[in-house]
Tab-separated table of C-alpha atoms in Angstrom:
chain	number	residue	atom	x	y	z
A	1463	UNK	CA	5.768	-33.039	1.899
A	1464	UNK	CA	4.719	-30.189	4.095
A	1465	UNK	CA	4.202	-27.030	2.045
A	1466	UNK	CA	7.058	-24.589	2.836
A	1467	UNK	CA	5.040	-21.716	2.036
A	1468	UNK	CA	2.118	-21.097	4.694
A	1469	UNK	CA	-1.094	-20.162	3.796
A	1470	UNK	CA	-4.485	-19.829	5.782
A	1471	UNK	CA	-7.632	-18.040	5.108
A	1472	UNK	CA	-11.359	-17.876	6.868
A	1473	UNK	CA	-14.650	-16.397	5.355
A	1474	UNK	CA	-17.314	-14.913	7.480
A	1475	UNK	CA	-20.393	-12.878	6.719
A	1476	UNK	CA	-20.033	-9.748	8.429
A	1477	UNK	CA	-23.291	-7.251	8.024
A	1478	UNK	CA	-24.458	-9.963	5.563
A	1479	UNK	CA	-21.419	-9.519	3.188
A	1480	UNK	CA	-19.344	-12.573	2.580
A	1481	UNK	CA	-15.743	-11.312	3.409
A	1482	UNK	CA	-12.803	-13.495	2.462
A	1483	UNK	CA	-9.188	-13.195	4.011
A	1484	UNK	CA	-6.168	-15.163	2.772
A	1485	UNK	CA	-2.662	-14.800	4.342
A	1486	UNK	CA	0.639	-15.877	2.999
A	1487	UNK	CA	4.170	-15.876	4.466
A	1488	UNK	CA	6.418	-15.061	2.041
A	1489	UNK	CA	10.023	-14.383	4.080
A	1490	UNK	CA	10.145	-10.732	2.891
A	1491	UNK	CA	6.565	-9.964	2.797
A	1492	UNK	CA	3.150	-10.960	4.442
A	1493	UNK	CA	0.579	-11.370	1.325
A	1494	UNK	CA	-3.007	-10.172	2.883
A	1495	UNK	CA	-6.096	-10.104	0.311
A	1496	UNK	CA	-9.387	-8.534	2.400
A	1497	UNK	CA	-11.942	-8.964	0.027
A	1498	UNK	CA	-15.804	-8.708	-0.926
A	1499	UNK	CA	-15.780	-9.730	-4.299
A	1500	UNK	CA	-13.445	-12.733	-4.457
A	1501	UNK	CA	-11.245	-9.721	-5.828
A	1502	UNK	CA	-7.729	-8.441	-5.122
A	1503	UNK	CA	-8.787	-4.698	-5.294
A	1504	UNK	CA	-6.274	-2.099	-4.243
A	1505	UNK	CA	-2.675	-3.399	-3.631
A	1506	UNK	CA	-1.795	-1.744	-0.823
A	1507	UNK	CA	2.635	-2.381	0.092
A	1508	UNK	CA	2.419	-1.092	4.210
A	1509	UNK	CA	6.168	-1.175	4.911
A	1510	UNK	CA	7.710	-0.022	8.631
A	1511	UNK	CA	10.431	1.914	8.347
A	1512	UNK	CA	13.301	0.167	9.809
A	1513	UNK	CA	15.523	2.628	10.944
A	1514	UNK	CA	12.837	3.198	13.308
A	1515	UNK	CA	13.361	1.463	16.380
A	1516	UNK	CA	10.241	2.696	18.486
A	1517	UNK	CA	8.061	-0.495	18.311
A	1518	UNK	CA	5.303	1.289	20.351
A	1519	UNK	CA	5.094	3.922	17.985
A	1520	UNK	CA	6.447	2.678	14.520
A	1521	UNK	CA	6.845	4.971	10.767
A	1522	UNK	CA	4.429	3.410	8.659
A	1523	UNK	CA	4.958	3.807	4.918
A	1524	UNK	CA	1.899	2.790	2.438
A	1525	UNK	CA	2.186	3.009	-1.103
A	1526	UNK	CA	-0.490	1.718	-3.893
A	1527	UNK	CA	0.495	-0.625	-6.079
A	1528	UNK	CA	-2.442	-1.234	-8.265
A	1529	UNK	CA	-5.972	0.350	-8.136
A	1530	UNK	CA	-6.689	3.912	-7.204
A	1531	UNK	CA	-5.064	5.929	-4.893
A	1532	UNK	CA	-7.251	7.084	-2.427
A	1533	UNK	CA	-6.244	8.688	0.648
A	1534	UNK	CA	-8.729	6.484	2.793
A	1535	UNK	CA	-7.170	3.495	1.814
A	1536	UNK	CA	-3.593	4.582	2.851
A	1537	UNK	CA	-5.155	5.245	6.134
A	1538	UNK	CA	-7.756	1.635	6.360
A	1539	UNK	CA	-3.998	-0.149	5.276
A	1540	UNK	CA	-2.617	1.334	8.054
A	1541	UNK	CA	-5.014	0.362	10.748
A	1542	UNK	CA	-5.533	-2.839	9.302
A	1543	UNK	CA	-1.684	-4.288	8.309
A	1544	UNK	CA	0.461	-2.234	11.501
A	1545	UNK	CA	-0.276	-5.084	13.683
A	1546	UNK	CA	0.912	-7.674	11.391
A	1547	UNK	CA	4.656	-5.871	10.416
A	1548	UNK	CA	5.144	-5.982	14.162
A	1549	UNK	CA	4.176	-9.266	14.939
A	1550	UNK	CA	5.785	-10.732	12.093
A	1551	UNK	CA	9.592	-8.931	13.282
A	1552	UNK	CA	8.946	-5.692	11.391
A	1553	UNK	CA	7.826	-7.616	7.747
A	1554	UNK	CA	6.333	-5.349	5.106
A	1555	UNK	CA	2.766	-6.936	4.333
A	1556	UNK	CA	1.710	-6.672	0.958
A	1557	UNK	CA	-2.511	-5.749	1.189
A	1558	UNK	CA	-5.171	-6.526	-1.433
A	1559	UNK	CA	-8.177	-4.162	-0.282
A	1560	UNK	CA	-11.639	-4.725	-2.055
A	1561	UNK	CA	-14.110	-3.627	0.079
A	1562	UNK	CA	-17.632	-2.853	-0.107
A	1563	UNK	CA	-17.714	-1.525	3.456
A	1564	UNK	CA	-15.238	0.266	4.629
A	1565	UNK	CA	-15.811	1.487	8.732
A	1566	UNK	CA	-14.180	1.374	12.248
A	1567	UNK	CA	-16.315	-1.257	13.389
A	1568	UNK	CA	-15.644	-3.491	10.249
A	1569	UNK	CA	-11.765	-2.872	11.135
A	1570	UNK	CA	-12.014	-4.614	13.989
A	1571	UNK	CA	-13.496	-7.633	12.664
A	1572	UNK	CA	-11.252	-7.915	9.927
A	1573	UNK	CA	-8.158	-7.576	12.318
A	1574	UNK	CA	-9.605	-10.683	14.333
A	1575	UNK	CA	-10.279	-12.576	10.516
A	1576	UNK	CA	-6.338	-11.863	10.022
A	1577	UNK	CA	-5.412	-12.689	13.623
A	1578	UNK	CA	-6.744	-16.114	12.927
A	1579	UNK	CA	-5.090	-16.958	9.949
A	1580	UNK	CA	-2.015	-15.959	11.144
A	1581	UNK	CA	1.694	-17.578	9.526
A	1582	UNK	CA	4.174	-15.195	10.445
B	916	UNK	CA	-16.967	-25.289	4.336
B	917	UNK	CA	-14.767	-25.470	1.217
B	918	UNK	CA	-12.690	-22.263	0.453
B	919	UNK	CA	-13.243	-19.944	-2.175
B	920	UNK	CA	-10.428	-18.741	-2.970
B	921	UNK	CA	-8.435	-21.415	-4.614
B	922	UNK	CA	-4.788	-21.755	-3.687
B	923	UNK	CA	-2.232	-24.310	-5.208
B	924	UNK	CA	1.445	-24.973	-4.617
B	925	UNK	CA	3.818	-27.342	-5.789
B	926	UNK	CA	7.461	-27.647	-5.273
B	927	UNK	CA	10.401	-28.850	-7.072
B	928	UNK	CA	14.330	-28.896	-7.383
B	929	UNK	CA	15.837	-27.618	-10.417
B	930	UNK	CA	19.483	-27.632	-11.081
B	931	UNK	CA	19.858	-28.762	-7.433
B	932	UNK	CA	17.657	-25.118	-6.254
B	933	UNK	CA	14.532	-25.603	-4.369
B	934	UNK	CA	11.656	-23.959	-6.166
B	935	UNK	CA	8.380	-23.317	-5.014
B	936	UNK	CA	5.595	-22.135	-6.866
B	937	UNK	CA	1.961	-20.768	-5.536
B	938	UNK	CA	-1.155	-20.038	-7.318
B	939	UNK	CA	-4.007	-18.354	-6.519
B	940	UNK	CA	-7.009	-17.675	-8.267
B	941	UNK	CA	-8.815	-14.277	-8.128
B	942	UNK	CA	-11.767	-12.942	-10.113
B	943	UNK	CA	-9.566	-10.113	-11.229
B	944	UNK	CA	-6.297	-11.482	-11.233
B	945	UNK	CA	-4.479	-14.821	-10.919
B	946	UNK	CA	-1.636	-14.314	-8.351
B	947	UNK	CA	1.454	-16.937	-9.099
B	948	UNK	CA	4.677	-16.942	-7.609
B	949	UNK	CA	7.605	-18.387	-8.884
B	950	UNK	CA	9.725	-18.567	-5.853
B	951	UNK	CA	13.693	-20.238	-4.828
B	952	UNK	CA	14.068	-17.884	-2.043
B	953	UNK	CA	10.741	-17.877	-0.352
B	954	UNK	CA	10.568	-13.989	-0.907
B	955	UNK	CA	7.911	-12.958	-3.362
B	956	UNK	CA	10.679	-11.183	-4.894
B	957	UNK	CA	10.136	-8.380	-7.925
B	958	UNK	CA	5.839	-8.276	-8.624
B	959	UNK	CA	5.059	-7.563	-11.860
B	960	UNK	CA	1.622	-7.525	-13.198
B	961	UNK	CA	0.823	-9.389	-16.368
B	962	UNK	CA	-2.182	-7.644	-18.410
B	963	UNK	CA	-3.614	-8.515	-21.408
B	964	UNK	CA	-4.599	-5.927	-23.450
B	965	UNK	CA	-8.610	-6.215	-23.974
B	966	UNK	CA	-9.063	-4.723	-27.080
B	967	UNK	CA	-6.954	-7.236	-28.464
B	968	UNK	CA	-9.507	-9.857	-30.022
B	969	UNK	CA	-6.476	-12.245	-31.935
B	970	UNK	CA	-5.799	-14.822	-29.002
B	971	UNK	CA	-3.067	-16.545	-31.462
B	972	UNK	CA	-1.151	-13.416	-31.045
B	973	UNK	CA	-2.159	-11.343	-27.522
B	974	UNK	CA	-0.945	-8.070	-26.657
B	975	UNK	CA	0.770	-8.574	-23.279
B	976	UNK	CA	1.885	-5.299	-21.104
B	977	UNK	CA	4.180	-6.327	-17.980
B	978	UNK	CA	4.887	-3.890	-15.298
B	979	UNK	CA	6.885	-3.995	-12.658
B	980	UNK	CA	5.107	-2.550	-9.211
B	981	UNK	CA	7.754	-3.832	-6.665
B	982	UNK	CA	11.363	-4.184	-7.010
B	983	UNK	CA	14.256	-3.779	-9.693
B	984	UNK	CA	13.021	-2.729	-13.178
B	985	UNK	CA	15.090	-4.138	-15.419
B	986	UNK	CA	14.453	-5.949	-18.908
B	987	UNK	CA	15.322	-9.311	-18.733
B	988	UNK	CA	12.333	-9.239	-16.131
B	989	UNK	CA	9.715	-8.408	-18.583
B	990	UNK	CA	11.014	-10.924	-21.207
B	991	UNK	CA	10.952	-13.688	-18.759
B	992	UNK	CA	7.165	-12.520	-17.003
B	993	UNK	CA	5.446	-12.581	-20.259
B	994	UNK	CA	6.948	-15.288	-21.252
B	995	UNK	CA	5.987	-17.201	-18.680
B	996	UNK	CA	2.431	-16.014	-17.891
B	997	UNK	CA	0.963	-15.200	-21.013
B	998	UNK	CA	-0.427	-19.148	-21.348
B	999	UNK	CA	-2.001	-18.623	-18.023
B	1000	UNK	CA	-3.643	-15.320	-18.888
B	1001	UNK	CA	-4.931	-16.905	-22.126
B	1002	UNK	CA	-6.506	-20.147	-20.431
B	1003	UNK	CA	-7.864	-17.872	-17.476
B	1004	UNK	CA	-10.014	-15.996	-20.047
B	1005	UNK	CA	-8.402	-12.485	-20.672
B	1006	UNK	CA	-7.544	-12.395	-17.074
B	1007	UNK	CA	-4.765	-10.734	-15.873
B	1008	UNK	CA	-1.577	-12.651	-13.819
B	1009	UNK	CA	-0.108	-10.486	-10.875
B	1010	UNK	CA	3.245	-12.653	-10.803
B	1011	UNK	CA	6.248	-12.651	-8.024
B	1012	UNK	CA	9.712	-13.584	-9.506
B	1013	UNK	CA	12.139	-14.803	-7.181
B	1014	UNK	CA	14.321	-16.653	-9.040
B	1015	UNK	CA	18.322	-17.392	-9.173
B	1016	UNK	CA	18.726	-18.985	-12.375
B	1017	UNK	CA	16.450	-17.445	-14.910
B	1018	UNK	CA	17.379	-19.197	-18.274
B	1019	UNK	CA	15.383	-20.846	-21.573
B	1020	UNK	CA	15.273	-23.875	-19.987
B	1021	UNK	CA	14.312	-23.424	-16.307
B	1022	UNK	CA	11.723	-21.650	-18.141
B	1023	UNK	CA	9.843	-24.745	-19.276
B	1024	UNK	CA	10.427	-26.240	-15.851
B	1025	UNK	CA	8.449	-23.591	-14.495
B	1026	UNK	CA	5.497	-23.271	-17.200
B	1027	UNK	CA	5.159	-27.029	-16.039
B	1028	UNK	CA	4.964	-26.371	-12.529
B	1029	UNK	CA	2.572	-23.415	-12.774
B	1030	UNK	CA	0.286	-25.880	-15.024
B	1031	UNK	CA	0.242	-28.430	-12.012
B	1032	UNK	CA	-1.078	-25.703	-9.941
B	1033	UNK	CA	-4.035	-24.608	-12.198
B	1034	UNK	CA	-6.837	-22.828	-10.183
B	1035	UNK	CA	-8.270	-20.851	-13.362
């Protein structure tokens, strides 16, 4: 029997830290974990706003769940989850953040991890 | 490469309702959801308390971080995770409950299930 909820996830040393991603398709949220130390860190909920109906410039809400409440990782959820709540028909994705190396350049790289475990 | 983040899911029918179950293991938390809608549903984190040392009789605190907080949802998450945070050693459950038909019975249905998917 096919499992009816997806899952994927890839690994890949980036600046010689082992980064894990796992994705999984829930049908009201996308569950991301981006992690450095096989944790889930900071749960991040990034949720568009749906009375919203600009795709090309969607209301972004991010609230922390668990962990501390930093205002850098409302902004790092934000870059990294926007993509996926419009690509997945304006989902909410649910975002475990544990990080040792937070920049712009290791954005991009995760964004292609989570672009290739993709089950929305 | 194997992955390293372990991921289980089983599924079953009970009382004629498809139920799906996922776990995954963390180093901080195990993440299980109990699931007969395919939505994660309300999240409520399962936490031992630490400076508890009498495992015959563990402290549990629930919390609910997403959804409707209401009481029958405590009862029912600590009832149903506190084995798991036990065997995982102390560690904490982050736990989804989706569920239509939350009763005493269904209950050890479920405990079952989430035992089939051990990844602690």
């Amino acid at each position: 029997m096919a499992p009816l909820i997806k899952t994927k996830q890839t690994e890949k040393i980036i600046n010689g830290i082992s980064t894990q991603v796992v994705c999984t398709e829930f049908s009201n949220y996308i569950f991301i974990v981006l992690t450095q130390y096989g944790k889930i860190g900071t749960l991040v909920s990034v949720t568009p706003d749906t009375r919203c109906s600009d795709v090309s410039a969607p209301v972004i809400t991010t609230k922390v769940l668990l962990g501390k409440d930093e205002a850098l990782t409302h902004v790092y959820a934000k870059n990294v989850a926007t993509f996926v709540c419009q690509e997945a028909g304006n989902r909410p994705v649910l975002l475990g953040l544990s990080l040792k190396d937070c920049t712009a350049e290791n954005l991009k790289t995760l964004k292609e991890m989570i672009k290739s475990c993709q089950v929305w």
